[in-house]
Amino acid sequence: MTATAPSVRPPASPGGDERLLRTSPLRKLMGRPELGSVVGAVAVFVFFALVADSFLRASSLATVLYAASTIGIMAVPVSLLMIGGEFDLSAGVMVTSSALISSMFSYQMTANAWVGVGVSLLVTVGFGAFNGFMLTVTKLPSFIITLGTFLMLTGLNLGFTKLIDGTVSTKTIGDMWGFDSAHQVFASTWTIGGMDLKVTILWWLVMVAVATWILLRTRFGNWIFAAGGNADMARAVGVPVRRTKILLYMGVGFGAWVAGQNLLFSFDAVQSGEGVGNELIYIIAAVIGGCLITGGYGSAIGSAVGALIFGMTNKGIVFAEWNPDWFKFFVGAMLLLATLLNAWVRRRAEESRS
Amino acid sequence: MIEPPEEVTPGRPAREDGRTPLVELADVSKYYGNIRALEGVSLEVHPGEITCVLGDNGAGKSTLIKIIAGLHQHDGGDLRIEGETAVLGSPREALDRGIATVYQDLAVVALMPVWRNFFLGSEPTKGKGPFRRLDVDFMRETTRAQLLRMGIDLRDVDQPIGTLSGGERQCVAIARAVYFGAKVLVLDEPTAALGVKQSGVVLKYVAAARDAGLGVVLITHNPHHAYLVGDRFVLLKRGAMAGSHAKDGIALDELIQQMAGGSELEELSHELARAPVPDHLGGHTADAE
């Protein structure tokens, strides 16, 4: 997204006219991957603003943003990975793993919360590297590879926690040295203009900005699109497709680390069974945000809008005092609509005008 | 040890005017197990000239292309690049030596904008450290200018390349090879999937690449297209060389005749001639019942 508007060209030479394409600004806007999700987000916002009286209150909006940020932090790397043509089904439980590692390492080995935070970063990014490495070495579909690591991590989370702590949740580390400063970084609350905003929102926005920069303005971003769009062609012109995919999985690991530390320092203790099913929520946020499930197309901003729609729907149903059972229905309907829109966009983009 | 190419293959034009070809195949053979994919094939590629390789399906055209592109290595004969005997170990090696290959189907990433496709794998950057970024303005402008040079006038280089016609996509791939300093351009059936008009457009760009001083290898099974632009013609049949001609040494009719395999075509026309329906098939005529 630059400000460089395409310069107006002088009339083409005779014979070149047939190749000129007419693009109206509207058509251009329609071509943005985020478009569908933005329309959807506005619709959902207006809808809940009308049916739920408390939805527009500052405190409610802060709650919505917090819910959106916890999903959005993971939806960003998951969407980059999806643009690169792959899935990560282990993303949900990896968040829990990250929190468990941090908590248990600090408790068992040292008395400093930050040591656990650091170890957790290394191990979680290592999980991501393992996923990417397995994928590129075996050339199996990422669905299978990460389904495997998803189940393995689920088992490890429960098994290790019970083995070490004897119960399904970790011991509290709230009295540990460094807990307060880590809490500041990962789970503090800032009051701005009467709204109590969680620091995760800041993490989320920064990650969206960095991911957008990477996607649109770096060589690596170009490689992500190419790896997902046509890996063979990308390889033929010298793009390191393998390295690109491994790094994308490590990015998911990094996201899981941020989300996991928030989980730990918000609640002090971690339930080892958490996180199962969240991987689908991240994927859904990315898809609603315009990422093609087959790769090669999408945006990080779209994933953020997708996460926002999730947050609004999730909390809006509570504010409207409905039975939260309806939540899943809304999510499913939005996913279908978004996918239909994406399929249409892709057809349009790929259709040949010969 | 480079042997001076004194032996003259029968049918090979005696046009040794002292220039060293960019790429030369001398008596090259390739076997897959006990299958003869290519045997005794010779050809030369000179700067500013188009060498056409003609042949039916299974004649060995794709094997030939794979040897020049570095995907396969030849088993016999010599491959010389600018006079130097060479074996190309990988497509990257071929690229580094100035040989760019444009395949008909996997030339582009359809959903990416034209300018991103153009620079894919060799993106120019500016800035330092964490602010190192794509030089987007340069990329857009260069793409526009290079395509214009080849005669493609795109108003918007931001459109997904999939929205271009098949011919134009081929042309972008050609323009890209020219821009990145290819000396030899190998085109695999660039007009195979295209209509008459689009084929004309592509051939125009092939000629433009030639005029830019590149040596072009044009692989095709269409003698009409080949004759329009070619300077030399190498005919392949069942993996062997069936003829090699300079343009002034052969007429189009003759080329078509040779390519279709003259006598085979006559035989075919006999076989296809209307014959009375044999009795053992029921002897029904078209208007029975």
XYZ file of C-alpha atoms in Angstrom:
643
model
C 0.000 0.000 0.000
C 1.915 2.924 -1.242
C 0.804 6.314 -2.241
C 2.237 5.882 -5.700
C -0.721 6.092 -7.990
C -0.148 4.611 -11.396
C 0.906 7.469 -13.579
C -1.300 8.269 -16.497
C 0.276 6.987 -19.644
C 0.146 8.671 -22.986
C -2.183 6.939 -25.429
C -0.701 3.658 -26.520
C 0.681 3.174 -29.961
C -1.826 1.906 -32.510
C -2.175 -1.798 -32.184
C -1.414 -1.690 -28.493
C -4.890 -0.515 -27.595
C -6.380 -3.962 -27.390
C -4.021 -4.825 -24.584
C -4.925 -1.881 -22.433
C -7.079 -2.812 -19.518
C -9.599 -0.539 -17.970
C -9.399 -0.465 -14.202
C -11.717 1.759 -12.266
C -10.786 2.714 -8.708
C -13.774 0.672 -7.542
C -12.449 -2.413 -9.309
C -9.085 -1.839 -7.664
C -10.701 -1.667 -4.241
C -12.582 -4.855 -5.024
C -9.259 -6.491 -5.692
C -7.932 -5.921 -2.160
C -7.866 -9.094 -0.113
C -9.212 -7.332 2.969
C -12.315 -5.921 1.318
C -14.753 -8.693 2.227
C -13.636 -8.742 5.847
C -13.935 -4.960 6.239
C -17.483 -5.022 4.898
C -18.221 -7.930 7.233
C -16.677 -6.135 10.231
C -18.773 -3.010 9.636
C -21.906 -5.126 9.297
C -21.202 -7.030 12.517
C -20.387 -3.800 14.369
C -23.603 -2.077 13.245
C -25.596 -5.185 14.019
C -24.428 -5.467 17.631
C -24.531 -1.697 18.133
C -28.242 -1.912 17.324
C -29.194 -5.055 19.253
C -26.949 -4.718 22.313
C -27.293 -1.472 24.277
C -24.053 -1.929 26.170
C -21.994 -2.766 23.082
C -20.943 0.830 22.406
C -19.708 1.512 25.951
C -15.986 2.147 26.294
C -15.533 -0.801 28.641
C -17.321 -3.102 26.229
C -15.195 -2.014 23.312
C -12.074 -2.582 25.395
C -13.272 -6.108 26.137
C -13.942 -6.711 22.457
C -10.479 -5.459 21.531
C -8.838 -7.682 24.144
C -10.678 -10.743 22.855
C -9.722 -9.809 19.310
C -6.078 -9.243 20.226
C -5.583 -12.678 21.806
C -6.819 -14.250 18.562
C -5.170 -11.652 16.342
C -1.652 -12.177 17.735
C -1.800 -15.727 16.391
C -3.875 -14.956 13.307
C -1.057 -12.747 11.968
C 1.640 -15.450 11.643
C -0.985 -18.054 10.735
C -2.142 -15.855 7.847
C 1.432 -15.362 6.610
C 1.866 -19.123 6.726
C -1.369 -19.600 4.804
C -0.256 -17.120 2.139
C 2.896 -19.234 1.954
C 0.661 -22.178 1.147
C 0.678 -24.116 4.432
C -1.367 -24.814 7.570
C -0.436 -25.176 11.186
C -2.906 -27.214 13.198
C -0.566 -27.236 16.191
C -0.831 -23.449 16.624
C -3.596 -23.634 19.252
C -1.957 -26.011 21.710
C 1.451 -24.466 21.027
C 0.225 -21.359 22.894
C -0.516 -23.499 25.930
C 2.793 -25.313 25.577
C 4.598 -21.983 25.536
C 2.886 -20.863 28.736
C 3.492 -24.219 30.443
C 7.175 -24.289 29.548
C 7.664 -20.762 30.814
C 5.849 -21.438 34.069
C 7.319 -24.840 34.846
C 10.876 -23.963 33.900
C 10.783 -20.886 36.122
C 9.254 -22.832 38.990
C 11.456 -25.890 38.809
C 14.807 -24.472 37.765
C 15.131 -20.894 38.953
C 13.284 -18.278 40.866
C 13.209 -15.782 38.016
C 10.183 -15.587 35.737
C 12.227 -14.070 32.900
C 14.407 -17.155 32.548
C 11.310 -19.203 31.848
C 10.146 -16.569 29.364
C 13.429 -16.832 27.472
C 13.529 -20.631 27.482
C 9.941 -20.699 26.328
C 10.795 -18.441 23.393
C 13.578 -20.754 22.255
C 11.537 -23.925 22.643
C 8.374 -22.561 21.022
C 10.207 -21.164 18.002
C 11.975 -24.536 17.925
C 8.573 -26.287 17.684
C 7.819 -24.091 14.684
C 11.169 -24.902 13.095
C 10.469 -28.602 13.656
C 7.117 -28.323 11.868
C 8.713 -26.499 8.940
C 11.661 -28.857 8.796
C 9.464 -31.958 8.810
C 7.307 -30.432 6.086
C 10.145 -29.580 3.744
C 12.036 -32.807 4.325
C 9.138 -35.251 4.040
C 7.163 -33.209 1.492
C 3.989 -34.526 3.139
C 0.972 -32.209 3.321
C 1.220 -29.732 6.197
C -2.215 -30.875 7.341
C -0.774 -34.286 8.266
C 2.514 -33.049 9.721
C 0.932 -30.465 11.990
C -1.966 -32.750 12.903
C 0.741 -35.022 14.228
C 2.532 -32.308 16.170
C -0.843 -31.013 17.397
C -1.646 -34.353 18.995
C 1.889 -34.775 20.310
C 1.893 -31.343 21.941
C -1.575 -31.946 23.410
C -0.265 -35.102 24.995
C 2.970 -33.526 26.182
C 1.115 -30.592 27.748
C -1.057 -32.868 29.882
C 1.564 -35.526 30.500
C 4.365 -33.255 31.650
C 2.108 -31.065 33.762
C 0.736 -34.078 35.639
C 4.174 -35.594 35.929
C 5.760 -32.478 37.375
C 2.959 -30.755 39.252
C 0.691 -33.717 39.926
C -2.396 -31.837 38.700
C -3.647 -30.509 35.370
C -2.638 -26.944 36.100
C 0.699 -25.358 36.932
C 1.666 -23.909 40.297
C 1.303 -20.181 40.701
C 4.422 -18.176 40.048
C 2.956 -14.840 41.100
C 5.437 -14.389 43.958
C 8.464 -15.005 41.782
C 11.137 -12.430 41.058
C 10.523 -10.833 37.687
C 6.829 -11.735 37.600
C 5.720 -8.137 37.945
C 7.919 -6.822 35.152
C 6.923 -9.740 32.886
C 3.323 -9.012 33.770
C 3.922 -5.417 32.663
C 5.231 -6.556 29.315
C 2.743 -9.304 28.492
C -0.430 -8.692 30.448
C -0.653 -5.147 31.807
C -3.591 -2.810 31.364
C -3.304 0.789 30.202
C -6.037 3.309 30.731
C -6.383 5.551 27.719
C -9.331 7.910 27.352
C -11.410 6.033 29.881
C -10.797 2.684 28.213
C -8.879 -0.034 30.003
C -6.773 -1.378 27.183
C -4.752 -4.555 27.520
C -1.153 -4.462 26.356
C -1.886 -7.418 24.061
C -3.651 -4.939 21.777
C -0.353 -3.128 21.354
C 1.484 -6.408 20.638
C -1.209 -7.253 18.108
C -1.013 -3.911 16.274
C 2.782 -4.016 16.153
C 2.715 -7.557 14.790
C 0.180 -6.596 12.119
C 2.334 -3.623 11.110
C 5.552 -5.644 10.982
C 3.890 -8.497 9.085
C 2.401 -6.068 6.569
C 5.813 -4.489 6.075
C 7.386 -7.890 5.543
C 4.704 -9.013 3.108
C 4.580 -5.932 0.940
C 8.016 -4.380 1.212
C 10.647 -7.063 1.638
C 12.126 -9.759 -0.570
C 10.984 -12.311 1.975
C 7.402 -11.103 1.507
C 7.677 -11.585 -2.233
C 8.947 -15.092 -1.589
C 6.017 -15.866 0.722
C 3.514 -14.999 -2.011
C 5.502 -16.953 -4.591
C 5.985 -20.020 -2.359
C 2.228 -20.208 -1.838
C 1.244 -19.193 -5.360
C 3.481 -21.440 -7.450
C 6.279 -23.135 -5.556
C 7.814 -24.851 -8.612
C 8.049 -21.618 -10.538
C 9.465 -19.837 -7.498
C 12.154 -22.492 -7.150
C 12.977 -22.228 -10.849
C 13.823 -18.535 -10.518
C 15.916 -19.032 -7.408
C 13.540 -18.401 -4.487
C 14.598 -20.412 -1.397
C 11.149 -21.974 -0.922
C 12.306 -24.366 1.808
C 13.850 -21.658 3.956
C 10.812 -19.439 3.441
C 8.423 -22.091 4.735
C 10.570 -23.005 7.728
C 10.807 -19.332 8.719
C 7.031 -18.975 8.407
C 6.532 -21.855 10.835
C 9.029 -20.251 13.210
C 6.904 -17.104 12.966
C 3.913 -19.102 14.188
C 6.099 -20.278 17.056
C 6.915 -16.673 17.918
C 3.211 -15.746 17.901
C 2.481 -18.715 20.159
C 5.154 -17.476 22.542
C 3.624 -13.980 22.796
C 0.102 -15.372 23.245
C 1.352 -17.986 25.716
C 3.176 -15.470 27.913
C 0.026 -13.338 27.969
C -1.922 -16.393 29.094
C 0.570 -17.140 31.848
C 1.025 -13.619 33.209
C -2.673 -12.782 33.017
C -3.809 -15.786 35.036
C -0.644 -16.692 36.906
C -1.373 -20.416 36.541
C -2.011 -22.347 33.346
C -4.536 -25.100 32.597
C -2.678 -27.732 30.594
C -5.695 -28.812 28.515
C -6.317 -25.368 27.045
C -5.825 -24.300 23.484
C -7.341 -27.282 21.665
C -9.584 -25.959 18.882
C -8.052 -22.489 18.828
C -5.918 -23.403 15.815
C -9.116 -23.479 13.767
C -10.143 -20.080 15.097
C -6.835 -18.574 13.910
C -7.263 -20.191 10.510
C -10.854 -18.941 10.298
C -9.747 -15.400 11.179
C -7.152 -15.569 8.400
C -9.658 -16.903 5.887
C -12.330 -14.351 6.794
C -9.573 -11.779 6.388
C -9.129 -12.789 2.766
C -6.322 -15.352 2.827
C -6.775 -18.003 0.181
C -6.782 -21.426 1.787
C -4.670 -22.667 -1.134
C -2.016 -19.983 -0.632
C -0.553 -17.167 -2.662
C -3.005 -14.487 -1.687
C -4.051 -12.610 1.451
C -2.949 -9.957 3.928
C -1.971 -9.511 7.551
C -4.405 -6.612 7.952
C -7.179 -8.905 6.760
C -6.324 -11.372 9.510
C -6.605 -8.547 12.028
C -10.050 -7.631 10.734
C -10.979 -11.310 10.881
C -9.862 -11.430 14.515
C -11.855 -8.257 15.226
C -14.998 -9.842 13.761
C -14.369 -12.790 16.074
C -13.970 -10.533 19.103
C -17.084 -8.529 18.285
C -19.234 -11.607 17.704
C -17.916 -13.421 20.748
C -18.512 -10.548 23.167
C -21.436 -8.992 21.286
C -23.546 -12.060 21.925
C -22.795 -11.710 25.634
C -23.662 -7.995 25.631
C -26.879 -8.730 23.763
C -27.621 -11.230 26.554
C -28.164 -14.076 24.174
C -27.309 -17.654 24.731
C -23.612 -17.959 23.738
C -24.474 -21.201 21.990
C -25.353 -19.062 18.990
C -21.745 -17.916 18.643
C -20.607 -20.931 16.670
C -23.481 -20.517 14.215
C -22.438 -16.938 13.469
C -18.828 -17.923 13.006
C -19.742 -20.722 10.645
C -22.003 -18.502 8.545
C -19.320 -15.799 8.305
C -16.708 -18.336 7.313
C -18.886 -19.615 4.478
C -19.642 -16.105 3.235
C -15.986 -15.116 3.387
C -14.865 -18.229 1.525
C -17.433 -17.672 -1.218
C -16.223 -14.117 -1.611
C -12.600 -15.278 -1.750
C -13.349 -17.890 -4.377
C -14.983 -15.215 -6.479
C -12.009 -12.875 -6.059
C -9.618 -15.603 -7.103
C -11.597 -16.502 -10.187
C -11.604 -12.872 -11.181
C -7.874 -12.491 -10.581
C -6.941 -15.622 -12.484
C -9.317 -15.366 -15.380
C -7.494 -14.887 -18.609
C -8.517 -12.112 -20.909
C -7.093 -13.612 -24.029
C 40.189 -31.014 -24.277
C 38.265 -29.130 -26.869
C 38.348 -30.691 -30.248
C 38.119 -28.320 -33.174
C 34.786 -29.026 -34.823
C 36.170 -30.039 -38.197
C 33.784 -32.886 -38.848
C 30.776 -31.787 -40.851
C 27.623 -33.662 -40.082
C 25.637 -34.466 -43.170
C 22.851 -31.948 -43.628
C 24.526 -29.427 -41.412
C 24.881 -26.061 -43.117
C 28.459 -25.298 -43.977
C 28.257 -21.831 -42.551
C 31.371 -21.641 -40.456
C 32.293 -18.012 -40.720
C 34.627 -18.047 -37.812
C 32.120 -16.964 -35.174
C 31.915 -18.940 -31.996
C 28.328 -19.991 -31.284
C 26.844 -19.003 -27.925
C 25.743 -22.570 -27.446
C 26.687 -25.498 -29.574
C 25.573 -29.093 -29.385
C 27.847 -31.484 -31.252
C 26.613 -35.042 -31.708
C 24.807 -34.959 -28.382
C 23.096 -38.110 -27.145
C 20.960 -38.926 -24.151
C 19.756 -42.329 -23.010
C 17.222 -43.168 -20.341
C 18.223 -46.688 -19.464
C 18.091 -48.524 -22.755
C 15.783 -45.970 -24.337
C 17.361 -43.687 -26.882
C 15.882 -40.277 -26.169
C 18.324 -38.332 -28.285
C 21.170 -39.421 -30.525
C 23.667 -37.514 -32.589
C 21.987 -34.147 -32.451
C 23.956 -31.044 -33.402
C 22.893 -27.454 -33.398
C 24.318 -23.972 -33.056
C 22.938 -20.870 -31.428
C 24.390 -17.544 -32.522
C 23.726 -14.116 -31.088
C 20.935 -12.327 -32.922
C 19.694 -15.528 -34.519
C 16.810 -17.879 -33.931
C 17.448 -21.589 -34.084
C 14.236 -23.578 -34.384
C 13.980 -27.145 -33.186
C 11.099 -28.888 -34.918
C 9.670 -32.268 -34.283
C 6.556 -34.245 -33.520
C 5.595 -35.454 -30.054
C 8.226 -37.853 -28.803
C 10.850 -36.631 -31.225
C 13.159 -35.632 -28.373
C 12.455 -31.909 -28.215
C 11.898 -31.814 -24.481
C 14.988 -33.909 -23.828
C 16.987 -31.432 -25.858
C 15.552 -28.508 -23.915
C 16.320 -30.188 -20.618
C 19.958 -30.639 -21.586
C 20.353 -26.987 -22.548
C 18.441 -25.829 -19.447
C 20.597 -27.916 -17.122
C 17.813 -30.211 -15.910
C 19.404 -33.304 -17.477
C 22.984 -34.048 -18.453
C 23.872 -35.493 -21.839
C 25.516 -38.902 -22.128
C 27.417 -38.472 -25.368
C 28.758 -35.715 -27.567
C 29.704 -32.203 -26.572
C 27.841 -29.232 -25.204
C 29.861 -26.055 -25.723
C 29.039 -22.726 -24.269
C 30.905 -19.937 -26.049
C 33.384 -22.472 -27.336
C 33.981 -24.079 -23.982
C 32.966 -27.658 -23.345
C 30.523 -27.716 -20.438
C 28.165 -29.890 -18.457
C 25.294 -28.006 -16.830
C 24.570 -29.468 -13.423
C 21.436 -27.513 -12.558
C 19.018 -24.882 -13.898
C 20.765 -22.362 -11.643
C 24.094 -23.120 -13.319
C 22.530 -22.629 -16.738
C 21.085 -19.311 -15.577
C 24.449 -18.200 -14.260
C 25.963 -18.912 -17.667
C 23.325 -16.788 -19.348
C 20.943 -19.491 -20.518
C 17.341 -18.699 -19.566
C 14.537 -21.132 -20.266
C 10.894 -20.131 -20.501
C 8.528 -23.055 -20.083
C 5.091 -22.755 -21.496
C 3.127 -23.584 -18.357
C 5.039 -22.537 -15.266
C 6.342 -19.165 -16.274
C 4.549 -16.997 -13.700
C 2.777 -16.868 -10.308
C -0.742 -16.017 -11.467
C -1.991 -14.154 -8.388
C 1.026 -11.895 -7.986
C 1.213 -8.468 -9.611
C 3.158 -8.197 -12.840
C 6.036 -6.260 -11.269
C 6.482 -8.745 -8.431
C 6.597 -11.576 -10.951
C 9.087 -9.723 -13.083
C 11.637 -9.431 -10.281
C 10.841 -12.637 -8.395
C 13.980 -14.217 -7.011
C 16.179 -11.220 -7.879
C 14.408 -8.380 -6.108
C 16.346 -5.106 -5.850
C 16.377 -3.516 -2.400
C 17.351 -0.210 -0.856
C 18.013 0.931 2.685
C 20.007 -0.757 5.427
C 19.446 -3.231 8.260
C 15.832 -3.563 9.356
C 14.839 -0.864 6.878
C 16.137 -2.776 3.899
C 13.157 -2.842 1.639
C 12.082 -3.540 -1.901
C 12.827 -0.702 -4.247
C 9.200 -0.687 -5.310
C 9.251 2.422 -7.482
C 12.279 1.151 -9.360
C 10.661 -2.277 -9.754
C 7.410 -0.822 -11.066
C 9.115 1.585 -13.428
C 11.602 -0.955 -14.737
C 8.884 -3.530 -15.337
C 6.847 -0.979 -17.236
C 9.842 0.200 -19.266
C 11.131 -3.288 -20.056
C 7.730 -4.501 -21.166
C 7.308 -1.390 -23.264
C 10.648 -2.114 -24.885
C 9.317 -5.501 -25.866
C 6.202 -3.823 -27.170
C 3.804 -4.582 -24.304
C 2.130 -1.457 -23.073
C 0.662 -2.150 -19.657
C -1.209 0.662 -18.017
C -1.093 -1.005 -14.640
C 1.816 -3.215 -13.605
C -0.052 -3.860 -10.342
C -2.617 -6.151 -11.897
C -2.243 -9.849 -11.102
C -0.311 -11.426 -13.935
C -3.087 -13.998 -14.233
C -5.270 -11.311 -15.773
C -2.926 -11.099 -18.766
C -3.507 -13.303 -21.766
C -1.427 -16.426 -22.243
C 0.642 -14.730 -24.928
C 1.373 -11.729 -22.771
C 2.424 -13.935 -19.880
C 4.959 -15.631 -22.134
C 6.151 -12.205 -23.177
C 6.647 -11.049 -19.610
C 8.759 -14.140 -19.007
C 10.786 -13.346 -22.129
C 11.229 -9.686 -21.182
C 12.370 -10.821 -17.750
C 15.019 -13.124 -19.208
C 16.252 -10.325 -21.464
C 16.425 -7.862 -18.588
C 18.380 -10.209 -16.341
C 21.100 -10.521 -18.930
C 20.328 -13.808 -20.599
C 22.482 -14.432 -23.653
C 20.577 -17.462 -24.774
C 16.817 -17.748 -24.537
C 15.275 -21.199 -24.751
C 11.548 -21.171 -25.458
C 9.563 -24.357 -24.985
C 6.568 -24.404 -27.324
C 5.716 -20.764 -26.665
C 2.825 -20.785 -29.122
C 1.454 -24.263 -28.442
C -1.547 -23.251 -26.365
C -2.272 -19.993 -28.155
C -4.612 -18.862 -30.882
C -3.396 -17.437 -34.163
C -3.428 -13.821 -33.064
C -1.741 -14.473 -29.709
C 0.881 -16.617 -31.416
C 1.681 -13.679 -33.646
C 2.124 -11.475 -30.589
C 4.526 -13.946 -28.989
C 6.535 -14.402 -32.181
C 6.904 -10.637 -32.351
C 8.531 -10.651 -28.918
C 10.705 -13.582 -29.838
C 11.919 -11.490 -32.760
C 12.376 -8.539 -30.400
C 14.590 -10.680 -28.166
C 16.606 -11.675 -31.222
C 16.994 -8.045 -32.206
C 18.232 -7.328 -28.702
C 21.159 -9.600 -29.591
C 20.125 -12.806 -27.837
C 20.560 -16.218 -29.298
C 17.171 -17.901 -29.310
C 16.274 -21.566 -29.330
C 12.652 -21.947 -30.327
C 11.176 -25.360 -29.742
C 7.957 -25.949 -31.651
C 5.977 -28.432 -33.665
C 4.539 -25.715 -35.870
C 6.672 -25.245 -39.036
C 4.639 -22.183 -40.032
C 5.602 -20.350 -36.859
C 9.172 -21.546 -37.092
C 9.589 -20.406 -40.684
C 8.301 -16.936 -39.876
C 11.133 -16.149 -37.474
C 13.773 -18.875 -37.731
C 17.287 -18.562 -39.131
C 18.173 -22.227 -38.790
C 15.995 -25.285 -38.521
C 16.865 -28.523 -36.835
C 14.419 -31.354 -37.440
C 14.140 -34.157 -34.941
C 12.481 -37.478 -35.502
C 12.384 -40.327 -32.985
C 15.293 -38.904 -31.095
C 17.574 -38.509 -34.085
C 18.343 -35.553 -36.254
C 16.318 -35.703 -39.473
C 17.762 -32.594 -41.008
C 19.427 -29.270 -40.366
C 18.975 -26.314 -42.637
C 19.691 -22.639 -42.903
C 16.731 -20.521 -43.894
C 18.050 -19.828 -47.372
C 18.538 -23.539 -47.899
C 14.949 -24.628 -47.486
C 11.493 -23.440 -48.478
C 8.465 -23.565 -46.188
C 6.770 -26.296 -48.224
C 9.831 -28.423 -47.989
C 10.093 -27.833 -44.274
C 6.481 -28.864 -43.734
C 6.992 -31.889 -45.916
C 10.086 -32.982 -43.994
C 8.537 -32.279 -40.664
C 5.355 -34.217 -41.408
C 7.520 -36.984 -42.767
C 6.477 -36.838 -46.435
C 5.778 -40.477 -47.199
C 4.078 -41.036 -43.864
C 1.646 -38.273 -44.666
C 0.809 -39.826 -48.036
C 0.221 -43.147 -46.367
C -2.063 -41.516 -43.852
C -4.095 -39.799 -46.536
C -4.585 -43.215 -48.151
C -5.731 -44.738 -44.913
C -8.163 -41.929 -44.272
C -9.639 -42.021 -47.748
C -13.283 -43.073 -47.814
C -13.668 -46.756 -48.348
C -16.806 -48.853 -48.731
C -17.986 -50.227 -45.413
C -16.787 -53.803 -45.058
C -19.488 -56.445 -45.026
C -18.341 -58.027 -41.785
C -19.187 -54.787 -39.957
C -22.762 -55.125 -41.059
C -22.414 -53.198 -44.249
C -24.686 -50.413 -43.068
C -24.432 -47.236 -45.010
C -24.880 -43.881 -43.382
C -28.520 -43.614 -44.425
C -29.571 -47.138 -43.406
C -32.725 -47.327 -41.279
